[in-house]
GROMACS .gro file of C-alpha atoms in nm:
model
  431
    1MET     CA    1 -10.521   4.154   7.330
    2GLY     CA    2 -10.293   4.363   7.115
    3MET     CA    3 -10.561   4.611   7.033
    4GLY     CA    4 -10.673   4.619   7.395
    5ARG     CA    5 -10.328   4.704   7.519
    6ALA     CA    6 -10.287   4.980   7.264
    7GLY     CA    7 -10.613   5.135   7.373
    8SER     CA    8 -10.516   5.126   7.739
    9TYR     CA    9 -10.163   5.248   7.663
   10TYR     CA   10 -10.288   5.585   7.540
   11PRO     CA   11 -10.643   5.638   7.665
   12GLY     CA   12 -10.831   5.911   7.485
   13ALA     CA   13 -10.634   5.890   7.162
   14GLU     CA   14 -10.953   5.817   6.974
   15ARG     CA   15 -11.101   6.147   7.098
   16LEU     CA   16 -10.815   6.330   6.934
   17ILE     CA   17 -10.894   6.207   6.585
   18SER     CA   18 -11.211   6.407   6.535
   19PRO     CA   19 -11.071   6.757   6.613
   20VAL     CA   20 -10.753   6.698   6.409
   21LEU     CA   21 -10.955   6.575   6.113
   22TYR     CA   22 -11.175   6.879   6.163
   23LEU     CA   23 -10.875   7.110   6.137
   24LEU     CA   24 -10.748   6.924   5.832
   25VAL     CA   25 -11.085   6.977   5.667
   26LEU     CA   26 -11.067   7.344   5.764
   27CYS     CA   27 -10.727   7.374   5.601
   28THR     CA   28 -10.858   7.207   5.286
   29ILE     CA   29 -11.163   7.434   5.275
   30SER     CA   30 -10.942   7.734   5.333
   31CYS     CA   31 -10.705   7.638   5.050
   32VAL     CA   32 -10.988   7.564   4.806
   33THR     CA   33 -11.166   7.886   4.897
   34HIS     CA   34 -10.849   8.088   4.851
   35ILE     CA   35 -10.779   7.934   4.513
   36GLY     CA   36 -11.142   7.960   4.408
   37GLU     CA   37 -11.363   8.263   4.432
   38GLY     CA   38 -11.170   8.430   4.713
   39GLN     CA   39 -11.489   8.545   4.886
   40VAL     CA   40 -11.448   8.365   5.217
   41GLN     CA   41 -11.081   8.446   5.277
   42THR     CA   42 -10.915   8.764   5.159
   43PRO     CA   43 -10.541   8.769   5.075
   44GLN     CA   44 -10.480   8.972   5.392
   45CYS     CA   45 -10.621   8.699   5.621
   46ARG     CA   46 -10.346   8.446   5.686
   47ILE     CA   47 -10.546   8.181   5.875
   48GLN     CA   48 -10.469   7.938   5.593
   49LYS     CA   49 -10.097   7.966   5.670
   50CYS     CA   50 -10.157   7.922   6.045
   51THR     CA   51 -10.357   7.604   5.983
   52THR     CA   52 -10.107   7.468   5.732
   53ASP     CA   53  -9.817   7.529   5.975
   54PHE     CA   54 -10.005   7.350   6.254
   55VAL     CA   55 -10.073   7.048   6.036
   56SER     CA   56  -9.703   7.043   5.933
   57LEU     CA   57  -9.593   7.054   6.298
   58THR     CA   58  -9.824   6.772   6.410
   59SER     CA   59  -9.848   6.541   6.108
   60HIS     CA   60  -9.540   6.343   6.216
   61LEU     CA   61  -9.643   6.306   6.582
   62ASN     CA   62  -9.753   5.964   6.709
   63PRO     CA   63 -10.001   5.952   7.000
   64SER     CA   64  -9.858   5.618   7.110
   65LEU     CA   65  -9.511   5.758   7.173
   66ASP     CA   66  -9.378   5.938   7.480
   67GLY     CA   67  -9.370   6.315   7.459
   68PHE     CA   68  -9.674   6.341   7.233
   69ASP     CA   69  -9.867   6.564   7.476
   70THR     CA   70  -9.577   6.807   7.515
   71GLU     CA   71  -9.514   6.846   7.144
   72PHE     CA   72  -9.882   6.862   7.055
   73CYS     CA   73  -9.947   7.135   7.314
   74LYS     CA   74  -9.652   7.334   7.183
   75ALA     CA   75  -9.797   7.317   6.833
   76LEU     CA   76 -10.141   7.418   6.961
   77ARG     CA   77 -10.001   7.721   7.144
   78ALA     CA   78  -9.811   7.822   6.829
   79TYR     CA   79 -10.132   7.778   6.629
   80SER     CA   80 -10.325   7.991   6.879
   81ALA     CA   81 -10.057   8.264   6.874
   82CYS     CA   82 -10.063   8.268   6.493
   83THR     CA   83 -10.440   8.309   6.484
   84GLN     CA   84 -10.420   8.590   6.737
   85ARG     CA   85 -10.172   8.776   6.518
   86THR     CA   86 -10.405   8.759   6.221
   87SER     CA   87 -10.726   8.822   6.414
   88LYS     CA   88 -10.761   9.182   6.297
   89SER     CA   89 -10.741   9.102   5.926
   90CYS     CA   90 -10.953   8.784   5.967
   91ARG     CA   91 -11.243   8.950   6.147
   92GLY     CA   92 -11.565   8.809   6.005
   93ASN     CA   93 -11.388   8.516   5.837
   94LEU     CA   94 -11.577   8.187   5.891
   95VAL     CA   95 -11.266   7.968   5.862
   96PHE     CA   96 -11.084   8.182   6.120
   97HIS     CA   97 -11.360   8.152   6.382
   98SER     CA   98 -11.397   7.780   6.317
   99ALA     CA   99 -11.024   7.735   6.370
  100MET     CA  100 -11.041   7.927   6.699
  101LEU     CA  101 -11.314   7.691   6.825
  102GLY     CA  102 -11.115   7.388   6.713
  103ILE     CA  103 -10.802   7.510   6.895
  104SER     CA  104 -10.999   7.568   7.216
  105ASP     CA  105 -11.151   7.219   7.195
  106LEU     CA  106 -10.815   7.050   7.139
  107MET     CA  107 -10.640   7.242   7.418
  108SER     CA  108 -10.918   7.145   7.657
  109GLN     CA  109 -10.899   6.777   7.558
  110ARG     CA  110 -10.522   6.758   7.597
  111ASN     CA  111 -10.515   6.973   7.914
  112CYS     CA  112 -10.277   7.217   7.745
  113SER     CA  113 -10.189   7.531   7.939
  114ASN     CA  114 -10.216   7.865   7.764
  115ASP     CA  115  -9.867   7.960   7.880
  116GLY     CA  116  -9.562   7.766   7.774
  117PRO     CA  117  -9.318   7.706   7.488
  118THR     CA  118  -9.445   7.720   7.132
  119SER     CA  119  -9.142   7.585   6.944
  120SER     CA  120  -9.107   7.216   6.872
  121THR     CA  121  -8.805   7.010   6.965
  122HIS     CA  122  -8.788   6.928   6.594
  123PRO     CA  123  -8.920   7.247   6.439
  124VAL     CA  124  -9.023   7.273   6.079
  125ILE     CA  125  -8.914   7.616   5.962
  126PRO     CA  126  -9.197   7.768   5.756
  127ILE     CA  127  -9.095   7.876   5.409
  128GLU     CA  128  -9.230   8.221   5.333
  129PRO     CA  129  -9.344   8.253   4.972
  130CYS     CA  130  -9.253   8.624   4.975
  131ASN     CA  131  -8.908   8.580   5.128
  132TYR     CA  132  -8.634   8.487   4.881
  133HIS     CA  133  -8.388   8.410   5.160
  134SER     CA  134  -8.636   8.176   5.332
  135GLN     CA  135  -8.707   7.985   5.013
  136HIS     CA  136  -8.340   7.920   4.938
  137HIS     CA  137  -8.184   7.883   5.282
  138HIS     CA  138  -8.432   7.652   5.453
  139ALA     CA  139  -8.463   7.402   5.171
  140SER     CA  140  -8.278   7.130   5.363
  141GLN     CA  141  -8.590   7.037   5.561
  142PRO     CA  142  -8.738   6.689   5.516
  143GLY     CA  143  -8.979   6.680   5.227
  144VAL     CA  144  -8.870   7.019   5.092
  145PRO     CA  145  -8.714   7.021   4.742
  146GLU     CA  146  -8.345   7.107   4.736
  147HIS     CA  147  -8.249   7.446   4.591
  148PRO     CA  148  -7.889   7.550   4.534
  149ARG     CA  149  -7.775   7.840   4.745
  150PRO     CA  150  -7.812   8.157   4.541
  151THR     CA  151  -7.519   8.356   4.410
  152TYR     CA  152  -7.543   8.729   4.482
  153LEU     CA  153  -7.404   9.013   4.272
  154PHE     CA  154  -7.298   9.364   4.372
  155CYS     CA  155  -7.308   9.693   4.182
  156GLY     CA  156  -7.208  10.037   4.306
  157LEU     CA  157  -7.202  10.391   4.170
  158PHE     CA  158  -7.040  10.695   4.335
  159GLY     CA  159  -6.837  11.006   4.268
  160ASP     CA  160  -6.743  11.119   3.919
  161PRO     CA  161  -6.925  10.870   3.863
  162HIS     CA  162  -6.724  10.557   3.925
  163LEU     CA  163  -6.903  10.232   3.845
  164ARG     CA  164  -6.839   9.889   3.991
  165THR     CA  165  -7.028   9.637   3.776
  166PHE     CA  166  -7.181   9.301   3.866
  167LYS     CA  167  -6.861   9.145   3.725
  168ASP     CA  168  -6.641   9.357   3.958
  169HIS     CA  169  -6.513   9.565   3.667
  170PHE     CA  170  -6.433   9.920   3.773
  171GLN     CA  171  -6.498  10.204   3.532
  172THR     CA  172  -6.517  10.583   3.534
  173CYS     CA  173  -6.772  10.723   3.292
  174LYS     CA  174  -6.933  11.043   3.164
  175VAL     CA  175  -7.288  10.907   3.111
  176GLU     CA  176  -7.450  11.249   3.135
  177GLY     CA  177  -7.831  11.242   3.154
  178ALA     CA  178  -8.051  10.942   3.239
  179TRP     CA  179  -7.901  10.592   3.221
  180PRO     CA  180  -8.025  10.247   3.333
  181LEU     CA  181  -7.811  10.069   3.589
  182ILE     CA  182  -8.040   9.766   3.618
  183ASP     CA  183  -8.335   9.663   3.402
  184ASN     CA  184  -8.477   9.311   3.435
  185ASN     CA  185  -8.807   9.136   3.501
  186TYR     CA  186  -8.806   9.225   3.871
  187LEU     CA  187  -8.626   9.555   3.913
  188SER     CA  188  -8.542   9.873   3.727
  189VAL     CA  189  -8.283  10.123   3.855
  190GLN     CA  190  -8.210  10.444   3.664
  191VAL     CA  191  -7.971  10.727   3.750
  192THR     CA  192  -7.944  11.079   3.615
  193ASN     CA  193  -7.600  11.241   3.604
  194VAL     CA  194  -7.521  11.612   3.564
  195PRO     CA  195  -7.193  11.798   3.495
  196VAL     CA  196  -6.990  11.879   3.805
  197VAL     CA  197  -6.730  12.123   3.672
  198TYR     CA  198  -6.772  12.360   3.380
  199GLY     CA  199  -6.558  12.256   3.084
  200SER     CA  200  -6.494  11.908   3.222
  201SER     CA  201  -6.650  11.576   3.122
  202ALA     CA  202  -6.693  11.486   3.490
  203THR     CA  203  -7.051  11.418   3.599
  204ALA     CA  204  -7.215  11.301   3.922
  205THR     CA  205  -7.552  11.155   4.015
  206ASN     CA  206  -7.829  11.388   4.130
  207LYS     CA  207  -8.133  11.161   4.077
  208VAL     CA  208  -8.214  10.793   4.138
  209THR     CA  209  -8.535  10.620   4.029
  210ILE     CA  210  -8.607  10.261   4.138
  211ILE     CA  211  -8.906  10.055   4.020
  212PHE     CA  212  -8.992   9.730   4.196
  213LYS     CA  213  -9.215   9.548   3.951
  214PRO     CA  214  -9.532   9.362   4.061
  215TYR     CA  215  -9.464   9.009   4.181
  216GLN     CA  216  -9.735   8.750   4.241
  217GLU     CA  217  -9.919   8.833   4.567
  218CYS     CA  218  -9.608   8.968   4.738
  219THR     CA  219  -9.625   9.330   4.625
  220ASP     CA  220  -9.779   9.570   4.382
  221GLN     CA  221  -9.549   9.797   4.183
  222LYS     CA  222  -9.344  10.019   4.412
  223VAL     CA  223  -9.154  10.325   4.290
  224TYR     CA  224  -8.884  10.507   4.485
  225GLN     CA  225  -8.729  10.833   4.370
  226ALA     CA  226  -8.453  11.042   4.526
  227ILE     CA  227  -8.306  11.369   4.407
  228THR     CA  228  -8.049  11.603   4.555
  229ASP     CA  229  -8.175  11.740   4.890
  230ASP     CA  230  -8.477  11.510   4.878
  231LEU     CA  231  -8.396  11.160   5.000
  232PRO     CA  232  -8.740  11.042   5.115
  233ALA     CA  233  -8.812  10.763   5.362
  234ALA     CA  234  -9.116  10.649   5.162
  235PHE     CA  235  -9.214  10.529   4.819
  236VAL     CA  236  -9.375  10.766   4.570
  237ASP     CA  237  -9.721  10.646   4.681
  238GLY     CA  238  -9.647  10.754   5.040
  239THR     CA  239  -9.609  10.403   5.185
  240ILE     CA  240  -9.298  10.276   5.362
  241SER     CA  241  -9.358   9.904   5.300
  242GLY     CA  242  -9.537   9.656   5.077
  243GLY     CA  243  -9.701   9.318   5.119
  244ASP     CA  244  -9.984   9.214   5.348
  245SER     CA  245 -10.044   9.341   5.699
  246GLU     CA  246  -9.871   9.045   5.864
  247THR     CA  247  -9.554   9.000   5.658
  248ARG     CA  248  -9.367   9.281   5.484
  249SER     CA  249  -9.219   9.179   5.152
  250ILE     CA  250  -9.050   9.517   5.091
  251TRP     CA  251  -8.973   9.810   5.318
  252ILE     CA  252  -8.771  10.132   5.351
  253LEU     CA  253  -8.540  10.198   5.643
  254GLU     CA  254  -8.424  10.555   5.707
  255LYS     CA  255  -8.081  10.537   5.870
  256THR     CA  256  -7.998  10.909   5.866
  257PRO     CA  257  -8.276  11.155   5.773
  258GLY     CA  258  -8.206  11.313   5.436
  259ARG     CA  259  -7.869  11.141   5.405
  260HIS     CA  260  -7.894  10.762   5.419
  261VAL     CA  261  -8.181  10.532   5.317
  262GLU     CA  262  -8.194  10.156   5.271
  263ILE     CA  263  -8.454   9.954   5.078
  264HIS     CA  264  -8.499   9.585   5.151
  265ALA     CA  265  -8.701   9.378   4.903
  266ALA     CA  266  -8.721   9.040   5.078
  267TYR     CA  267  -8.936   8.880   4.810
  268ILE     CA  268  -8.653   8.904   4.553
  269GLY     CA  269  -8.355   8.914   4.792
  270VAL     CA  270  -8.251   9.268   4.695
  271ASN     CA  271  -8.085   9.525   4.922
  272ILE     CA  272  -8.022   9.884   4.809
  273ILE     CA  273  -7.836  10.164   4.988
  274ILE     CA  274  -7.877  10.525   4.875
  275ARG     CA  275  -7.683  10.815   5.024
  276GLN     CA  276  -7.641  11.186   4.964
  277GLN     CA  277  -7.299  11.335   5.024
  278GLY     CA  278  -7.262  11.703   4.941
  279ARG     CA  279  -7.473  11.771   4.632
  280TYR     CA  280  -7.468  11.421   4.487
  281LEU     CA  281  -7.602  11.068   4.544
  282THR     CA  282  -7.434  10.729   4.574
  283LEU     CA  283  -7.594  10.390   4.517
  284ALA     CA  284  -7.510  10.033   4.616
  285VAL     CA  285  -7.714   9.724   4.514
  286ARG     CA  286  -7.698   9.355   4.606
  287MET     CA  287  -7.911   9.116   4.398
  288PRO     CA  288  -7.936   8.741   4.329
  289GLU     CA  289  -7.766   8.649   4.003
  290GLU     CA  290  -8.055   8.430   3.881
  291LEU     CA  291  -8.292   8.729   3.900
  292ALA     CA  292  -8.042   8.979   3.758
  293MET     CA  293  -8.011   8.760   3.448
  294THR     CA  294  -8.386   8.762   3.371
  295PHE     CA  295  -8.394   9.016   3.089
  296ASP     CA  296  -8.435   9.012   2.712
  297GLU     CA  297  -8.246   9.167   2.422
  298THR     CA  298  -8.438   9.495   2.455
  299GLN     CA  299  -8.289   9.543   2.803
  300ASP     CA  300  -7.924   9.511   2.703
  301LEU     CA  301  -7.826   9.864   2.808
  302GLN     CA  302  -7.758   9.803   3.176
  303LEU     CA  303  -7.451   9.967   3.324
  304CYS     CA  304  -7.434   9.725   3.618
  305MET     CA  305  -7.448   9.427   3.384
  306ASN     CA  306  -7.243   9.537   3.083
  307GLY     CA  307  -7.059   9.848   3.197
  308CYS     CA  308  -7.055  10.187   3.025
  309PRO     CA  309  -7.044  10.219   2.646
  310THR     CA  310  -6.692  10.274   2.516
  311SER     CA  311  -6.782  10.626   2.398
  312GLU     CA  312  -6.880  10.717   2.756
  313ARG     CA  313  -6.564  10.594   2.927
  314ILE     CA  314  -6.321  10.838   3.087
  315ASP     CA  315  -6.079  10.565   3.189
  316GLN     CA  316  -5.886  10.372   2.928
  317GLU     CA  317  -5.954  10.001   2.964
  318GLY     CA  318  -5.976  10.040   3.340
  319HIS     CA  319  -5.678  10.276   3.375
  320LEU     CA  320  -5.764  10.623   3.500
  321HIS     CA  321  -5.527  10.912   3.435
  322LEU     CA  322  -5.512  11.214   3.661
  323PRO     CA  323  -5.708  11.511   3.524
  324MET     CA  324  -5.414  11.755   3.532
  325GLN     CA  325  -5.199  11.515   3.332
  326GLY     CA  326  -5.467  11.490   3.067
  327LEU     CA  327  -5.492  11.868   3.040
  328GLN     CA  328  -5.119  11.905   3.003
  329GLN     CA  329  -5.092  11.633   2.741
  330ALA     CA  330  -5.369  11.800   2.545
  331GLY     CA  331  -5.184  12.129   2.555
  332LEU     CA  332  -5.474  12.317   2.716
  333GLN     CA  333  -5.253  12.530   2.937
  334GLN     CA  334  -5.500  12.814   2.982
  335GLN     CA  335  -5.775  12.582   3.101
  336ALA     CA  336  -5.528  12.400   3.324
  337ARG     CA  337  -5.425  12.731   3.484
  338ALA     CA  338  -5.789  12.812   3.554
  339GLU     CA  339  -5.840  12.469   3.707
  340ALA     CA  340  -5.535  12.507   3.929
  341GLN     CA  341  -5.645  12.852   4.048
  342ARG     CA  342  -5.997  12.729   4.118
  343GLY     CA  343  -5.910  12.396   4.274
  344LEU     CA  344  -5.824  12.347   4.639
  345PHE     CA  345  -5.611  12.038   4.599
  346THR     CA  346  -5.275  11.939   4.463
  347LEU     CA  347  -5.185  11.576   4.415
  348GLU     CA  348  -5.017  11.573   4.755
  349SER     CA  349  -5.299  11.743   4.944
  350ALA     CA  350  -5.564  11.532   4.766
  351SER     CA  351  -5.379  11.213   4.857
  352SER     CA  352  -5.344  11.330   5.215
  353LYS     CA  353  -5.713  11.416   5.236
  354CYS     CA  354  -5.818  11.077   5.100
  355ARG     CA  355  -5.585  10.896   5.341
  356GLU     CA  356  -5.781  11.046   5.632
  357GLN     CA  357  -6.070  10.807   5.562
  358LEU     CA  358  -5.935  10.550   5.315
  359GLU     CA  359  -5.648  10.350   5.459
  360VAL     CA  360  -5.605  10.102   5.173
  361LYS     CA  361  -5.478  10.245   4.846
  362ASP     CA  362  -5.723  10.057   4.629
  363ILE     CA  363  -5.958  10.185   4.358
  364TYR     CA  364  -6.169  10.373   4.610
  365PHE     CA  365  -5.867  10.568   4.731
  366HIS     CA  366  -5.748  10.652   4.380
  367SER     CA  367  -6.101  10.746   4.273
  368CYS     CA  368  -6.111  10.981   4.569
  369VAL     CA  369  -5.785  11.148   4.457
  370PHE     CA  370  -5.916  11.174   4.101
  371ASP     CA  371  -6.241  11.336   4.217
  372LEU     CA  372  -6.067  11.590   4.442
  373LEU     CA  373  -5.832  11.696   4.163
  374THR     CA  374  -6.124  11.715   3.919
  375THR     CA  375  -6.377  11.901   4.133
  376GLY     CA  376  -6.202  12.047   4.437
  377ASP     CA  377  -6.502  11.924   4.639
  378ALA     CA  378  -6.397  11.751   4.963
  379ASN     CA  379  -6.738  11.582   4.989
  380PHE     CA  380  -6.617  11.331   4.731
  381THR     CA  381  -6.378  11.195   4.995
  382THR     CA  382  -6.664  11.091   5.221
  383ALA     CA  383  -6.858  10.967   4.918
  384ALA     CA  384  -6.572  10.729   4.832
  385TYR     CA  385  -6.546  10.617   5.195
  386ASN     CA  386  -6.919  10.546   5.221
  387ALA     CA  387  -6.913  10.365   4.886
  388LEU     CA  388  -6.637  10.141   5.022
  389LYS     CA  389  -6.829  10.068   5.342
  390ASP     CA  390  -7.153   9.996   5.155
  391MET     CA  391  -6.962   9.760   4.927
  392GLU     CA  392  -6.823   9.577   5.230
  393ILE     CA  393  -7.176   9.538   5.368
  394LEU     CA  394  -7.334   9.412   5.047
  395HIS     CA  395  -7.061   9.245   4.842
  396PRO     CA  396  -7.088   8.867   4.897
  397LYS     CA  397  -6.719   8.781   4.848
  398ARG     CA  398  -6.469   8.935   5.085
  399GLU     CA  399  -6.171   8.832   4.872
  400ARG     CA  400  -6.298   9.065   4.597
  401TRP     CA  401  -6.356   9.372   4.812
  402HIS     CA  402  -6.035   9.549   4.717
  403ILE     CA  403  -5.928   9.609   4.358
  404PHE     CA  404  -5.583   9.761   4.328
  405PRO     CA  405  -5.441   9.996   4.062
  406ASN     CA  406  -5.215   9.734   3.908
  407SER     CA  407  -5.510   9.506   3.831
  408ALA     CA  408  -5.686   9.500   3.496
  409ALA     CA  409  -5.993   9.669   3.642
  410GLY     CA  410  -5.809   9.930   3.847
  411LEU     CA  411  -5.634  10.259   3.785
  412ARG     CA  412  -5.287  10.315   3.640
  413PRO     CA  413  -5.044  10.353   3.931
  414PHE     CA  414  -4.899  10.700   3.982
  415SER     CA  415  -4.538  10.680   3.871
  416LEU     CA  416  -4.263  10.904   4.007
  417LEU     CA  417  -4.225  11.056   3.661
  418SER     CA  418  -4.595  11.144   3.653
  419HIS     CA  419  -4.565  11.304   3.996
  420ALA     CA  420  -4.267  11.509   3.888
  421LEU     CA  421  -4.431  11.626   3.565
  422LEU     CA  422  -4.745  11.726   3.754
  423VAL     CA  423  -4.554  11.928   4.014
  424VAL     CA  424  -4.356  12.110   3.744
  425PHE     CA  425  -4.672  12.180   3.548
  426LEU     CA  426  -4.855  12.318   3.852
  427LEU     CA  427  -4.563  12.551   3.931
  428VAL     CA  428  -4.557  12.680   3.572
  429ALA     CA  429  -4.934  12.721   3.567
  430LEU     CA  430  -4.936  12.928   3.887
  431LEU     CA  431  -4.660  13.170   3.769
   0.00000   0.00000   0.00000
């Protein structure tokens, strides 16, 4: 009697077993084939993922419970849509065509309409193997191993150049020539700095080279290179993205032609912003800490990780003196006079210019003043402003956005005595 009632409660349930088992076998064949010789399914054909997602969406459903038809039809429509999206890359694939027939058979048996919702009431969010964010932010699903939320780090370089390290230390450095900012198992970022003003130690970045290293099946090696007046919207090989035809694991986004480019590497959770302002480039990077720490002792020279070598520092333990003060203290009056005649800014006018775009008098404001007094180039004002905005976009901790001059990593505050000495010196130099 019990078995009879169950059969009459959901008539036709036994007819469902065969097609579902058929699809499970297809998934198994697909997985084995992919792991084996790779001749039946190419890496570009994603029918294996479509089948696996369908099995995940339906494995918990019970034909004897209310709502089974609705949920099963939703999963079937999602399965059908997934196969349609991969139809171009799966053309000629036996598993793909078998799956299509199986879907058609099941939809006919369950009287599923082709039109309708495809999301389940209790959706299982698929975890993309080439999406770092997906792997770490959807790990709370049933049956999925728990992963701690990743900690992200920020590094920025702009202006003279001014460096903000992964540890939020702020430095101003010479570092003329080619220097590595980042160098680990996943990513390499190198900058080249050239002198800005004759007779000064000030340099600025005119070349950026970024190497995304090969990673599993997510991407081959991708190289991006930018130089002054050539900020391309493509990698060196001419492509604008990487990964298979269905899911991009890395891509370039051109925000402003020739002036602003962003690179998103989803497979390692990295975002990079590159800009050109005037004749020089700025760079901002956000990266997961666990990946940034994957390097060996031969990769210890990383400016973002360890800061600039002491011999390359312009600031003194984080305190940055104004360039005119340094010249006066060194007794180089002739050079100071030439600088004053050439430059367009006094301390007052430089501060006023920087206040036009930088409202908070933090390290970005004081770096702006320093750069204007050093170079006389007003483009450094916008460079500091953009560096601040890029930091606000990428830096994970809002409470650390602003570093002020009286902090250990900031600049030495401008005292009234320093102001007075500078004004007197400028008047003497101009006589």
